[in-house]
Amino acid sequence: MINGNHFSLILLATNQCNAACDYCFEEPTHDRLSLDRLQIIIDKVLGHMDAHQIGALTIHWQGGEAMLLQPSWYVRAFELIRDAAAAHGKHVEHGLQTNLLAYNSDWNGIIAEMFGNSLGTSLDYPNLYRKLPGQSPEQYNTLWAHKVQMARAAGIDVKVISVLNQGTLEIGAESFYSHLVDELGIRDFQINTPFPGGETNKTKQNLSLDVSELARFHRELADIWLERGRDDNVQIGPFDQLIDYFSHRDACLPCIWGQNCADDFIAIDARGHVAQCDCWVTSYPEQRFGNLFEHDSLSALLNDSHAREGFTQRPVKLVQGDCLQCDYLAMCHGGCPVRTYSVHRSLFEKDPYCHLYQSLFQHLESRASQLAATART
Ligand code: SF4
Ligand code: SF4
Ligand code: SF4
């Protein structure tokens, strides 16, 4: 956290991508971070941590496509960051989010050393929008599945993010679960709701889903997971975190339900632009906090940013509306700013998926009570 003892940085090593997904919210450019520019960014991030007495940093490497830089680049980046962090007495961890399309065995060494032999990737089911340039979603699926298989064979733990679409609602929760868990063997995945981020196009104009249908899908998928997956160590976010939360165990809820994501993250892209997260940094130039290469320090950039003020004020503004009456305010906090902004062009509205969240919270609160009652008998 920015205000706690931990700081999370989403770092776009490049804004370039080798895929051409119809719903992508990023603005693809050819910019890539040089090691010299990485050194400047890291020095300023560590300086900010010194100023706020923050001891630990997690860097989430993303793009564009993070694997468009070579493994040898990451070897040098890892050393550069390790040495800089040691000089400041800080602890740094790294995470990798990649579409895996450029993965080959040359990556295995650095994935083990830098990323703890684990990575995150994305696939939707059915895949309507994820594509290689000029190719079909089916061709993307085939290549992606091959790369996942290779990575797994090398002992890499692969986690998957799946964005729901109209096709997912039509095939239903049972087919969705069977495909991901039984057919593809994915044991740890997270489902995300879509939002029309960045420059508009025809796909994004038709991304919105019926929220009642979406809520029904979530409830049914949660029930299937509770019945078949939970005791078999299958993890599905956000269900596993919500069951923990409603069972009064430690729960790490996703950022969409954080107290204020402005306290938890920043993103920096390959041009040095700083914004709330990867959903903003290339997509909404008007909401950027500034450019790190044009400021002496990250602390000054964040303090002086008018755009960032909007994020910090959002929770206070939302409790002046509907959210104040909500039973789940203390865990939801009004939902995700970018999902709100992509629909309302304002931060000061509640998340458009509010009805989904309430329905899911009620359902999993009740299921957690049933689990507790069963455990007592
Ligand atoms: S969604 Fe991800 S993989 Fe697809 S084009 Fe955008 S950055 Fe690339
Ligand atoms: S804007 Fe939404 S996706 Fe981005 S960090 Fe905040 S809650 Fe998460
Ligand atoms: S569930 Fe809806 S009303 Fe409740 S806090 Fe979240 S956005 Fe606000």
mmCIF file of C-alpha atoms and ligand atoms in Angstrom:
data_model
loop_
_atom_site.group_PDB
_atom_site.id
_atom_site.type_symbol
_atom_site.label_atom_id
_atom_site.label_comp_id
_atom_site.label_asym_id
_atom_site.label_seq_id
_atom_site.Cartn_x
_atom_site.Cartn_y
_atom_site.Cartn_z
ATOM 1 C CA MET A 1 0.000 0.000 0.000
ATOM 2 C CA ILE A 2 1.091 3.545 -0.589
ATOM 3 C CA ASN A 3 0.048 4.482 2.948
ATOM 4 C CA GLY A 4 1.087 1.226 4.596
ATOM 5 C CA ASN A 5 4.238 -0.835 4.589
ATOM 6 C CA HIS A 6 3.727 -2.215 1.100
ATOM 7 C CA PHE A 7 3.649 -0.579 -2.310
ATOM 8 C CA SER A 8 2.306 -2.181 -5.518
ATOM 9 C CA LEU A 9 3.580 -1.019 -8.877
ATOM 10 C CA ILE A 10 2.055 -2.203 -12.151
ATOM 11 C CA LEU A 11 4.848 -1.717 -14.657
ATOM 12 C CA LEU A 12 4.253 -1.834 -18.410
ATOM 13 C CA ALA A 13 7.669 -2.885 -19.712
ATOM 14 C CA THR A 14 6.319 -2.228 -23.185
ATOM 15 C CA ASN A 15 3.105 -0.749 -24.553
ATOM 16 C CA GLN A 16 3.462 -2.992 -27.608
ATOM 17 C CA CYS A 17 1.470 -6.204 -28.046
ATOM 18 C CA ASN A 18 1.658 -9.200 -30.380
ATOM 19 C CA ALA A 19 -2.105 -9.786 -30.130
ATOM 20 C CA ALA A 20 -4.986 -7.683 -31.437
ATOM 21 C CA CYS A 21 -7.907 -8.319 -29.093
ATOM 22 C CA ASP A 22 -11.092 -6.505 -30.086
ATOM 23 C CA TYR A 23 -11.926 -5.445 -26.533
ATOM 24 C CA CYS A 24 -8.417 -4.316 -25.537
ATOM 25 C CA PHE A 25 -8.414 -1.128 -23.454
ATOM 26 C CA GLU A 26 -4.711 -0.405 -23.984
ATOM 27 C CA GLU A 27 -3.429 2.041 -26.556
ATOM 28 C CA PRO A 28 -0.731 -0.012 -28.286
ATOM 29 C CA THR A 29 2.444 1.934 -29.085
ATOM 30 C CA HIS A 30 5.943 0.714 -29.914
ATOM 31 C CA ASP A 31 7.454 2.100 -26.699
ATOM 32 C CA ARG A 32 9.660 -0.215 -24.657
ATOM 33 C CA LEU A 33 11.512 0.520 -21.447
ATOM 34 C CA SER A 34 15.275 0.746 -21.756
ATOM 35 C CA LEU A 35 17.335 -0.401 -18.776
ATOM 36 C CA ASP A 36 18.494 3.211 -18.284
ATOM 37 C CA ARG A 37 14.899 4.409 -18.043
ATOM 38 C CA LEU A 38 14.014 1.473 -15.794
ATOM 39 C CA GLN A 39 16.815 2.573 -13.449
ATOM 40 C CA ILE A 40 15.315 6.088 -13.275
ATOM 41 C CA ILE A 41 11.839 4.705 -12.523
ATOM 42 C CA ILE A 42 13.113 2.312 -9.852
ATOM 43 C CA ASP A 43 15.243 4.991 -8.161
ATOM 44 C CA LYS A 44 12.210 7.306 -7.945
ATOM 45 C CA VAL A 45 9.924 4.533 -6.683
ATOM 46 C CA LEU A 46 12.475 3.591 -4.002
ATOM 47 C CA GLY A 47 12.875 7.272 -3.117
ATOM 48 C CA HIS A 48 9.111 7.505 -2.627
ATOM 49 C CA MET A 49 9.208 4.410 -0.422
ATOM 50 C CA ASP A 50 12.007 5.956 1.667
ATOM 51 C CA ALA A 51 10.007 9.164 2.086
ATOM 52 C CA HIS A 52 6.958 7.230 3.307
ATOM 53 C CA GLN A 53 8.840 4.554 5.256
ATOM 54 C CA ILE A 54 7.464 1.779 3.062
ATOM 55 C CA GLY A 55 9.507 -1.419 3.326
ATOM 56 C CA ALA A 56 8.193 -3.744 0.603
ATOM 57 C CA LEU A 57 7.438 -3.448 -3.098
ATOM 58 C CA THR A 58 5.639 -5.788 -5.488
ATOM 59 C CA ILE A 59 6.179 -5.099 -9.180
ATOM 60 C CA HIS A 60 3.483 -6.560 -11.441
ATOM 61 C CA TRP A 61 5.033 -6.760 -14.917
ATOM 62 C CA GLN A 62 2.532 -6.316 -17.733
ATOM 63 C CA GLY A 63 2.132 -4.775 -21.177
ATOM 64 C CA GLY A 64 1.091 -4.505 -23.908
ATOM 65 C CA GLU A 65 2.781 -7.873 -23.857
ATOM 66 C CA ALA A 66 5.538 -8.251 -21.283
ATOM 67 C CA MET A 67 7.242 -11.107 -23.184
ATOM 68 C CA LEU A 68 8.064 -8.845 -26.137
ATOM 69 C CA LEU A 69 11.173 -7.906 -24.166
ATOM 70 C CA GLN A 70 13.690 -10.739 -24.150
ATOM 71 C CA PRO A 71 14.441 -13.011 -21.155
ATOM 72 C CA SER A 72 17.980 -11.534 -21.145
ATOM 73 C CA TRP A 73 16.447 -8.064 -20.623
ATOM 74 C CA TYR A 74 14.577 -9.337 -17.561
ATOM 75 C CA VAL A 75 17.769 -10.949 -16.214
ATOM 76 C CA ARG A 76 19.426 -7.526 -16.252
ATOM 77 C CA ALA A 77 16.299 -5.759 -14.973
ATOM 78 C CA PHE A 78 16.093 -8.221 -12.080
ATOM 79 C CA GLU A 79 19.729 -7.554 -11.113
ATOM 80 C CA LEU A 80 19.295 -3.794 -11.465
ATOM 81 C CA ILE A 81 16.229 -3.786 -9.204
ATOM 82 C CA ARG A 82 17.775 -6.203 -6.697
ATOM 83 C CA ASP A 83 20.875 -4.011 -6.328
ATOM 84 C CA ALA A 84 18.888 -0.773 -6.076
ATOM 85 C CA ALA A 85 16.494 -2.277 -3.514
ATOM 86 C CA ALA A 86 19.395 -3.609 -1.421
ATOM 87 C CA ALA A 87 20.954 -0.127 -1.350
ATOM 88 C CA HIS A 88 17.663 1.228 0.079
ATOM 89 C CA GLY A 89 17.059 -1.749 2.411
ATOM 90 C CA LYS A 90 13.800 -2.685 0.651
ATOM 91 C CA HIS A 91 12.215 -6.035 -0.134
ATOM 92 C CA VAL A 92 10.974 -6.501 -3.733
ATOM 93 C CA GLU A 93 8.824 -9.249 -5.271
ATOM 94 C CA HIS A 94 7.838 -9.640 -8.915
ATOM 95 C CA GLY A 95 4.723 -10.964 -10.682
ATOM 96 C CA LEU A 96 4.224 -11.552 -14.419
ATOM 97 C CA GLN A 97 1.031 -11.199 -16.475
ATOM 98 C CA THR A 98 1.466 -12.349 -20.074
ATOM 99 C CA ASN A 99 -0.593 -13.613 -22.997
ATOM 100 C CA LEU A 100 2.094 -16.359 -23.295
ATOM 101 C CA LEU A 101 2.080 -16.233 -27.111
ATOM 102 C CA ALA A 102 5.834 -15.517 -27.248
ATOM 103 C CA TYR A 103 6.727 -18.017 -24.521
ATOM 104 C CA ASN A 104 9.442 -20.603 -25.177
ATOM 105 C CA SER A 105 11.851 -22.538 -22.985
ATOM 106 C CA ASP A 106 14.331 -19.608 -22.941
ATOM 107 C CA TRP A 107 11.982 -18.036 -20.393
ATOM 108 C CA ASN A 108 12.133 -20.856 -17.866
ATOM 109 C CA GLY A 109 15.226 -19.657 -16.000
ATOM 110 C CA ILE A 110 14.045 -16.099 -15.382
ATOM 111 C CA ILE A 111 10.469 -17.186 -14.630
ATOM 112 C CA ALA A 112 11.857 -19.451 -11.911
ATOM 113 C CA GLU A 113 14.314 -16.906 -10.519
ATOM 114 C CA MET A 114 12.368 -13.654 -10.789
ATOM 115 C CA PHE A 115 8.721 -14.744 -10.740
ATOM 116 C CA GLY A 116 8.787 -17.724 -8.368
ATOM 117 C CA ASN A 117 7.959 -20.126 -11.237
ATOM 118 C CA SER A 118 4.474 -18.686 -11.529
ATOM 119 C CA LEU A 119 2.671 -16.433 -14.002
ATOM 120 C CA GLY A 120 -0.769 -15.112 -14.868
ATOM 121 C CA THR A 121 -2.360 -15.257 -18.314
ATOM 122 C CA SER A 122 -5.796 -14.702 -19.854
ATOM 123 C CA LEU A 123 -8.360 -16.721 -21.729
ATOM 124 C CA ASP A 124 -12.098 -16.217 -22.127
ATOM 125 C CA TYR A 125 -14.555 -19.018 -22.815
ATOM 126 C CA PRO A 126 -15.926 -18.949 -25.367
ATOM 127 C CA ASN A 127 -13.234 -16.725 -26.798
ATOM 128 C CA LEU A 128 -14.962 -14.037 -28.857
ATOM 129 C CA TYR A 129 -12.431 -11.223 -28.813
ATOM 130 C CA ARG A 130 -8.898 -12.445 -28.149
ATOM 131 C CA LYS A 131 -7.044 -12.741 -31.460
ATOM 132 C CA LEU A 132 -3.678 -12.630 -33.148
ATOM 133 C CA PRO A 133 -3.541 -9.939 -35.859
ATOM 134 C CA GLY A 134 -5.585 -11.096 -38.855
ATOM 135 C CA GLN A 135 -6.443 -14.459 -37.269
ATOM 136 C CA SER A 136 -9.480 -16.034 -35.650
ATOM 137 C CA PRO A 137 -10.168 -16.565 -31.933
ATOM 138 C CA GLU A 138 -9.847 -20.341 -32.558
ATOM 139 C CA GLN A 139 -6.280 -19.888 -33.821
ATOM 140 C CA TYR A 140 -5.509 -17.850 -30.698
ATOM 141 C CA ASN A 141 -6.955 -20.605 -28.491
ATOM 142 C CA THR A 142 -4.852 -23.288 -30.176
ATOM 143 C CA LEU A 143 -1.585 -21.373 -29.795
ATOM 144 C CA TRP A 144 -2.407 -20.299 -26.237
ATOM 145 C CA ALA A 145 -3.311 -23.845 -25.130
ATOM 146 C CA HIS A 146 -0.043 -25.133 -26.623
ATOM 147 C CA LYS A 147 1.974 -22.494 -24.743
ATOM 148 C CA VAL A 148 0.158 -23.219 -21.482
ATOM 149 C CA GLN A 149 0.914 -26.901 -21.916
ATOM 150 C CA MET A 150 4.618 -26.133 -22.533
ATOM 151 C CA ALA A 151 4.808 -23.854 -19.499
ATOM 152 C CA ARG A 152 3.120 -26.422 -17.277
ATOM 153 C CA ALA A 153 5.435 -29.159 -18.561
ATOM 154 C CA ALA A 154 8.325 -26.937 -17.440
ATOM 155 C CA GLY A 155 6.832 -26.861 -13.933
ATOM 156 C CA ILE A 156 5.457 -23.308 -14.152
ATOM 157 C CA ASP A 157 2.306 -22.565 -12.181
ATOM 158 C CA VAL A 158 -0.178 -20.911 -14.599
ATOM 159 C CA LYS A 159 -3.045 -18.800 -13.256
ATOM 160 C CA VAL A 160 -5.779 -17.586 -15.617
ATOM 161 C CA ILE A 161 -7.974 -14.481 -15.792
ATOM 162 C CA SER A 162 -11.185 -14.959 -17.752
ATOM 163 C CA VAL A 163 -13.349 -12.029 -18.838
ATOM 164 C CA LEU A 164 -17.021 -12.965 -19.158
ATOM 165 C CA ASN A 165 -18.965 -12.242 -22.342
ATOM 166 C CA GLN A 166 -22.417 -12.844 -23.820
ATOM 167 C CA GLY A 167 -21.291 -16.249 -25.095
ATOM 168 C CA THR A 168 -20.276 -17.259 -21.551
ATOM 169 C CA LEU A 169 -23.744 -16.422 -20.257
ATOM 170 C CA GLU A 170 -25.313 -18.409 -23.105
ATOM 171 C CA ILE A 171 -23.290 -21.602 -22.555
ATOM 172 C CA GLY A 172 -23.885 -21.347 -18.793
ATOM 173 C CA ALA A 173 -21.860 -21.980 -15.661
ATOM 174 C CA GLU A 174 -21.672 -25.783 -15.985
ATOM 175 C CA SER A 175 -20.061 -25.703 -19.462
ATOM 176 C CA PHE A 176 -17.763 -22.861 -18.446
ATOM 177 C CA TYR A 177 -16.518 -24.708 -15.351
ATOM 178 C CA SER A 178 -16.135 -28.033 -17.190
ATOM 179 C CA HIS A 179 -14.103 -26.441 -19.972
ATOM 180 C CA LEU A 180 -11.682 -24.563 -17.747
ATOM 181 C CA VAL A 181 -11.254 -27.069 -14.940
ATOM 182 C CA ASP A 182 -11.997 -30.505 -16.423
ATOM 183 C CA GLU A 183 -10.827 -30.022 -20.028
ATOM 184 C CA LEU A 184 -8.007 -27.462 -19.688
ATOM 185 C CA GLY A 185 -6.960 -28.515 -16.181
ATOM 186 C CA ILE A 186 -6.866 -24.950 -14.833
ATOM 187 C CA ARG A 187 -6.857 -25.044 -11.032
ATOM 188 C CA ASP A 188 -6.628 -21.336 -10.244
ATOM 189 C CA PHE A 189 -8.555 -18.719 -12.146
ATOM 190 C CA GLN A 190 -10.326 -15.438 -11.670
ATOM 191 C CA ILE A 191 -13.435 -14.244 -13.475
ATOM 192 C CA ASN A 192 -13.643 -10.577 -14.403
ATOM 193 C CA THR A 193 -16.483 -8.428 -15.682
ATOM 194 C CA PRO A 194 -15.956 -6.592 -18.985
ATOM 195 C CA PHE A 195 -15.807 -2.831 -19.384
ATOM 196 C CA PRO A 196 -15.466 -0.715 -22.534
ATOM 197 C CA GLY A 197 -12.138 0.932 -21.623
ATOM 198 C CA GLY A 198 -10.083 3.134 -23.908
ATOM 199 C CA GLU A 199 -11.026 4.232 -27.408
ATOM 200 C CA THR A 200 -14.422 3.015 -28.468
ATOM 201 C CA ASN A 201 -15.076 0.494 -31.247
ATOM 202 C CA LYS A 202 -17.984 -1.707 -32.314
ATOM 203 C CA THR A 203 -17.036 -4.569 -29.974
ATOM 204 C CA LYS A 204 -16.778 -2.272 -26.957
ATOM 205 C CA GLN A 205 -20.136 -0.706 -27.785
ATOM 206 C CA ASN A 206 -21.662 -4.185 -27.421
ATOM 207 C CA LEU A 207 -19.696 -5.452 -24.405
ATOM 208 C CA SER A 208 -22.290 -4.723 -21.757
ATOM 209 C CA LEU A 209 -24.110 -7.706 -20.257
ATOM 210 C CA ASP A 210 -27.468 -8.040 -18.575
ATOM 211 C CA VAL A 211 -26.502 -7.633 -14.920
ATOM 212 C CA SER A 212 -29.269 -9.974 -13.653
ATOM 213 C CA GLU A 213 -28.072 -12.694 -16.044
ATOM 214 C CA LEU A 214 -24.515 -12.053 -14.964
ATOM 215 C CA ALA A 215 -25.521 -12.334 -11.303
ATOM 216 C CA ARG A 216 -27.293 -15.644 -11.983
ATOM 217 C CA PHE A 217 -24.187 -16.958 -13.778
ATOM 218 C CA HIS A 218 -21.985 -15.981 -10.821
ATOM 219 C CA ARG A 219 -24.281 -17.658 -8.283
ATOM 220 C CA GLU A 220 -24.472 -20.858 -10.335
ATOM 221 C CA LEU A 221 -20.720 -20.979 -10.929
ATOM 222 C CA ALA A 222 -20.084 -20.374 -7.226
ATOM 223 C CA ASP A 223 -22.381 -23.295 -6.354
ATOM 224 C CA ILE A 224 -20.647 -25.619 -8.831
ATOM 225 C CA TRP A 225 -17.283 -24.622 -7.397
ATOM 226 C CA LEU A 226 -18.472 -25.179 -3.815
ATOM 227 C CA GLU A 227 -19.816 -28.596 -4.762
ATOM 228 C CA ARG A 228 -16.981 -29.868 -6.948
ATOM 229 C CA GLY A 229 -13.916 -27.630 -6.772
ATOM 230 C CA ARG A 230 -13.341 -26.153 -3.347
ATOM 231 C CA ASP A 231 -12.452 -29.390 -1.575
ATOM 232 C CA ASP A 232 -10.376 -30.408 -4.594
ATOM 233 C CA ASN A 233 -8.150 -27.292 -4.258
ATOM 234 C CA VAL A 234 -9.615 -25.486 -7.265
ATOM 235 C CA GLN A 235 -9.502 -21.747 -6.644
ATOM 236 C CA ILE A 236 -11.867 -19.330 -8.366
ATOM 237 C CA GLY A 237 -11.592 -15.639 -7.636
ATOM 238 C CA PRO A 238 -13.541 -13.904 -6.289
ATOM 239 C CA PHE A 239 -15.527 -16.817 -4.772
ATOM 240 C CA ASP A 240 -12.734 -18.223 -2.616
ATOM 241 C CA GLN A 241 -11.910 -14.793 -1.173
ATOM 242 C CA LEU A 242 -15.592 -14.041 -0.490
ATOM 243 C CA ILE A 243 -16.126 -17.362 1.303
ATOM 244 C CA ASP A 244 -13.074 -16.569 3.450
ATOM 245 C CA TYR A 245 -14.403 -13.064 4.132
ATOM 246 C CA PHE A 246 -17.872 -14.252 5.143
ATOM 247 C CA SER A 247 -16.329 -17.050 7.231
ATOM 248 C CA HIS A 248 -14.407 -14.373 9.186
ATOM 249 C CA ARG A 249 -11.045 -15.639 7.971
ATOM 250 C CA ASP A 250 -8.272 -13.467 6.536
ATOM 251 C CA ALA A 251 -9.378 -12.595 3.009
ATOM 252 C CA CYS A 252 -7.553 -10.759 0.270
ATOM 253 C CA LEU A 253 -10.483 -9.308 -1.684
ATOM 254 C CA PRO A 254 -9.857 -8.127 -5.259
ATOM 255 C CA CYS A 255 -9.002 -4.487 -5.861
ATOM 256 C CA ILE A 256 -12.525 -3.680 -7.112
ATOM 257 C CA TRP A 257 -13.697 -3.992 -3.487
ATOM 258 C CA GLY A 258 -10.699 -2.336 -1.874
ATOM 259 C CA GLN A 259 -11.158 0.558 0.527
ATOM 260 C CA ASN A 260 -9.616 2.808 -2.081
ATOM 261 C CA CYS A 261 -7.390 1.470 -4.825
ATOM 262 C CA ALA A 262 -5.597 4.831 -4.839
ATOM 263 C CA ASP A 263 -4.055 3.649 -1.551
ATOM 264 C CA ASP A 264 -2.886 0.366 -3.031
ATOM 265 C CA PHE A 265 -1.555 0.738 -6.576
ATOM 266 C CA ILE A 266 -0.033 2.863 -9.219
ATOM 267 C CA ALA A 267 0.806 1.951 -12.802
ATOM 268 C CA ILE A 268 3.670 3.286 -14.909
ATOM 269 C CA ASP A 269 3.810 2.675 -18.647
ATOM 270 C CA ALA A 270 6.807 2.382 -20.949
ATOM 271 C CA ARG A 271 6.708 6.145 -21.630
ATOM 272 C CA GLY A 272 6.810 7.011 -17.923
ATOM 273 C CA HIS A 273 3.126 7.955 -17.620
ATOM 274 C CA VAL A 274 1.774 7.339 -14.124
ATOM 275 C CA ALA A 275 -1.881 6.468 -13.468
ATOM 276 C CA GLN A 276 -4.129 4.529 -11.108
ATOM 277 C CA CYS A 277 -3.677 1.103 -12.719
ATOM 278 C CA ASP A 278 -3.078 -0.595 -16.063
ATOM 279 C CA CYS A 279 -6.748 0.008 -16.961
ATOM 280 C CA TRP A 280 -6.053 3.757 -17.011
ATOM 281 C CA VAL A 281 -2.464 4.406 -17.913
ATOM 282 C CA THR A 282 -2.685 4.206 -21.699
ATOM 283 C CA SER A 283 -6.491 4.310 -22.018
ATOM 284 C CA TYR A 284 -7.483 7.592 -20.387
ATOM 285 C CA PRO A 285 -4.819 10.300 -20.883
ATOM 286 C CA GLU A 286 -7.043 12.868 -19.129
ATOM 287 C CA GLN A 287 -6.858 10.825 -15.910
ATOM 288 C CA ARG A 288 -3.091 10.344 -15.780
ATOM 289 C CA PHE A 289 -1.282 11.602 -12.682
ATOM 290 C CA GLY A 290 1.748 12.861 -14.625
ATOM 291 C CA ASN A 291 4.933 11.634 -16.277
ATOM 292 C CA LEU A 292 7.673 10.358 -13.988
ATOM 293 C CA PHE A 293 10.431 11.447 -16.373
ATOM 294 C CA GLU A 294 9.180 15.030 -16.067
ATOM 295 C CA HIS A 295 9.096 15.089 -12.251
ATOM 296 C CA ASP A 296 11.945 15.045 -9.760
ATOM 297 C CA SER A 297 10.188 12.574 -7.510
ATOM 298 C CA LEU A 298 7.233 10.206 -7.490
ATOM 299 C CA SER A 299 6.038 11.687 -4.190
ATOM 300 C CA ALA A 300 5.834 15.179 -5.713
ATOM 301 C CA LEU A 301 4.059 13.851 -8.801
ATOM 302 C CA LEU A 302 1.413 12.071 -6.705
ATOM 303 C CA ASN A 303 0.961 14.985 -4.306
ATOM 304 C CA ASP A 304 0.535 17.531 -7.092
ATOM 305 C CA SER A 305 -1.820 15.453 -9.244
ATOM 306 C CA HIS A 306 -5.307 16.885 -9.628
ATOM 307 C CA ALA A 307 -6.435 13.644 -11.333
ATOM 308 C CA ARG A 308 -5.338 11.585 -8.326
ATOM 309 C CA GLU A 309 -7.368 13.782 -5.992
ATOM 310 C CA GLY A 310 -10.508 12.465 -7.710
ATOM 311 C CA PHE A 311 -9.560 8.893 -6.812
ATOM 312 C CA THR A 312 -8.793 9.740 -3.194
ATOM 313 C CA GLN A 313 -12.096 11.640 -2.821
ATOM 314 C CA ARG A 314 -14.284 8.956 -4.435
ATOM 315 C CA PRO A 315 -15.171 6.937 -1.273
ATOM 316 C CA VAL A 316 -16.298 10.094 0.550
ATOM 317 C CA LYS A 317 -18.448 11.187 -2.401
ATOM 318 C CA LEU A 318 -20.048 7.746 -2.756
ATOM 319 C CA VAL A 319 -21.263 7.600 0.830
ATOM 320 C CA GLN A 320 -23.283 10.704 0.041
ATOM 321 C CA GLY A 321 -25.374 8.510 -2.314
ATOM 322 C CA ASP A 322 -26.908 4.988 -2.399
ATOM 323 C CA CYS A 323 -23.850 3.226 -1.013
ATOM 324 C CA LEU A 324 -24.444 4.683 2.463
ATOM 325 C CA GLN A 325 -27.571 2.513 2.878
ATOM 326 C CA CYS A 326 -25.879 -0.642 1.591
ATOM 327 C CA ASP A 327 -25.258 -3.564 3.974
ATOM 328 C CA TYR A 328 -22.033 -4.299 2.100
ATOM 329 C CA LEU A 329 -20.495 -0.826 2.061
ATOM 330 C CA ALA A 330 -17.727 -1.861 4.469
ATOM 331 C CA MET A 331 -16.497 -4.512 2.030
ATOM 332 C CA CYS A 332 -17.385 -3.059 -1.383
ATOM 333 C CA HIS A 333 -16.714 0.670 -0.970
ATOM 334 C CA GLY A 334 -18.618 1.499 -4.150
ATOM 335 C CA GLY A 335 -16.716 -0.821 -6.488
ATOM 336 C CA CYS A 336 -14.224 -0.172 -9.249
ATOM 337 C CA PRO A 337 -13.429 3.347 -10.490
ATOM 338 C CA VAL A 338 -12.594 2.313 -14.056
ATOM 339 C CA ARG A 339 -15.783 0.297 -14.514
ATOM 340 C CA THR A 340 -17.622 3.373 -13.286
ATOM 341 C CA TYR A 341 -15.711 5.825 -15.454
ATOM 342 C CA SER A 342 -16.018 3.744 -18.628
ATOM 343 C CA VAL A 343 -19.814 4.014 -18.321
ATOM 344 C CA HIS A 344 -20.433 7.365 -16.587
ATOM 345 C CA ARG A 345 -17.308 9.401 -17.484
ATOM 346 C CA SER A 346 -17.240 10.290 -13.787
ATOM 347 C CA LEU A 347 -15.561 8.698 -10.765
ATOM 348 C CA PHE A 348 -18.292 9.823 -8.416
ATOM 349 C CA GLU A 349 -20.901 7.193 -9.234
ATOM 350 C CA LYS A 350 -21.142 3.687 -7.828
ATOM 351 C CA ASP A 351 -19.907 0.762 -9.918
ATOM 352 C CA PRO A 352 -22.399 -0.218 -12.671
ATOM 353 C CA TYR A 353 -22.069 -3.855 -11.500
ATOM 354 C CA CYS A 354 -23.559 -2.934 -8.094
ATOM 355 C CA HIS A 355 -26.529 -5.299 -8.492
ATOM 356 C CA LEU A 356 -24.206 -8.191 -9.374
ATOM 357 C CA TYR A 357 -22.061 -7.511 -6.310
ATOM 358 C CA GLN A 358 -25.036 -7.345 -3.942
ATOM 359 C CA SER A 359 -26.473 -10.557 -5.328
ATOM 360 C CA LEU A 360 -23.129 -12.371 -5.077
ATOM 361 C CA PHE A 361 -22.416 -11.066 -1.571
ATOM 362 C CA GLN A 362 -25.846 -12.199 -0.323
ATOM 363 C CA HIS A 363 -25.452 -15.605 -1.938
ATOM 364 C CA LEU A 364 -21.958 -16.317 -0.641
ATOM 365 C CA GLU A 365 -22.726 -14.928 2.805
ATOM 366 C CA SER A 366 -25.541 -17.445 3.020
ATOM 367 C CA ARG A 367 -23.374 -20.276 1.617
ATOM 368 C CA ALA A 368 -20.614 -19.448 4.143
ATOM 369 C CA SER A 369 -23.176 -19.717 6.980
ATOM 370 C CA GLN A 370 -24.322 -23.097 5.640
ATOM 371 C CA LEU A 371 -20.707 -24.305 5.467
ATOM 372 C CA ALA A 372 -20.128 -23.192 9.051
ATOM 373 C CA ALA A 373 -23.326 -24.946 10.203
ATOM 374 C CA THR A 374 -22.319 -28.160 8.391
ATOM 375 C CA ALA A 375 -18.856 -28.008 9.958
ATOM 376 C CA ARG A 376 -20.440 -27.791 13.435
ATOM 377 C CA THR A 377 -22.601 -30.909 12.966
HETATM 378 S S1 SF4 B 1 -6.003 -7.484 -24.297
HETATM 379 FE FE1 SF4 B 1 -3.868 -7.879 -23.678
HETATM 380 S S2 SF4 B 1 -3.155 -9.464 -25.121
HETATM 381 FE FE2 SF4 B 1 -4.988 -8.546 -26.029
HETATM 382 S S3 SF4 B 1 -4.250 -6.889 -27.376
HETATM 383 FE FE3 SF4 B 1 -4.690 -5.975 -25.357
HETATM 384 S S4 SF4 B 1 -2.744 -6.010 -24.247
HETATM 385 FE FE4 SF4 B 1 -2.567 -7.458 -25.981
HETATM 386 S S1 SF4 B 2 -9.494 1.169 -11.117
HETATM 387 FE FE1 SF4 B 2 -10.561 -0.794 -10.762
HETATM 388 S S2 SF4 B 2 -9.215 -2.335 -11.717
HETATM 389 FE FE2 SF4 B 2 -7.966 -0.459 -11.425
HETATM 390 S S3 SF4 B 2 -6.945 -0.725 -9.399
HETATM 391 FE FE3 SF4 B 2 -8.862 0.427 -9.098
HETATM 392 S S4 SF4 B 2 -10.370 -1.130 -8.550
HETATM 393 FE FE4 SF4 B 2 -8.661 -2.207 -9.533
HETATM 394 S S1 SF4 B 3 -22.829 -3.137 -3.507
HETATM 395 FE FE1 SF4 B 3 -23.516 -1.324 -4.649
HETATM 396 S S2 SF4 B 3 -24.504 0.018 -3.137
HETATM 397 FE FE2 SF4 B 3 -23.261 -1.520 -2.030
HETATM 398 S S3 SF4 B 3 -21.307 -0.476 -1.656
HETATM 399 FE FE3 SF4 B 3 -21.131 -1.681 -3.561
HETATM 400 S S4 SF4 B 3 -21.649 -0.270 -5.218
HETATM 401 FE FE4 SF4 B 3 -22.355 0.664 -3.295
#
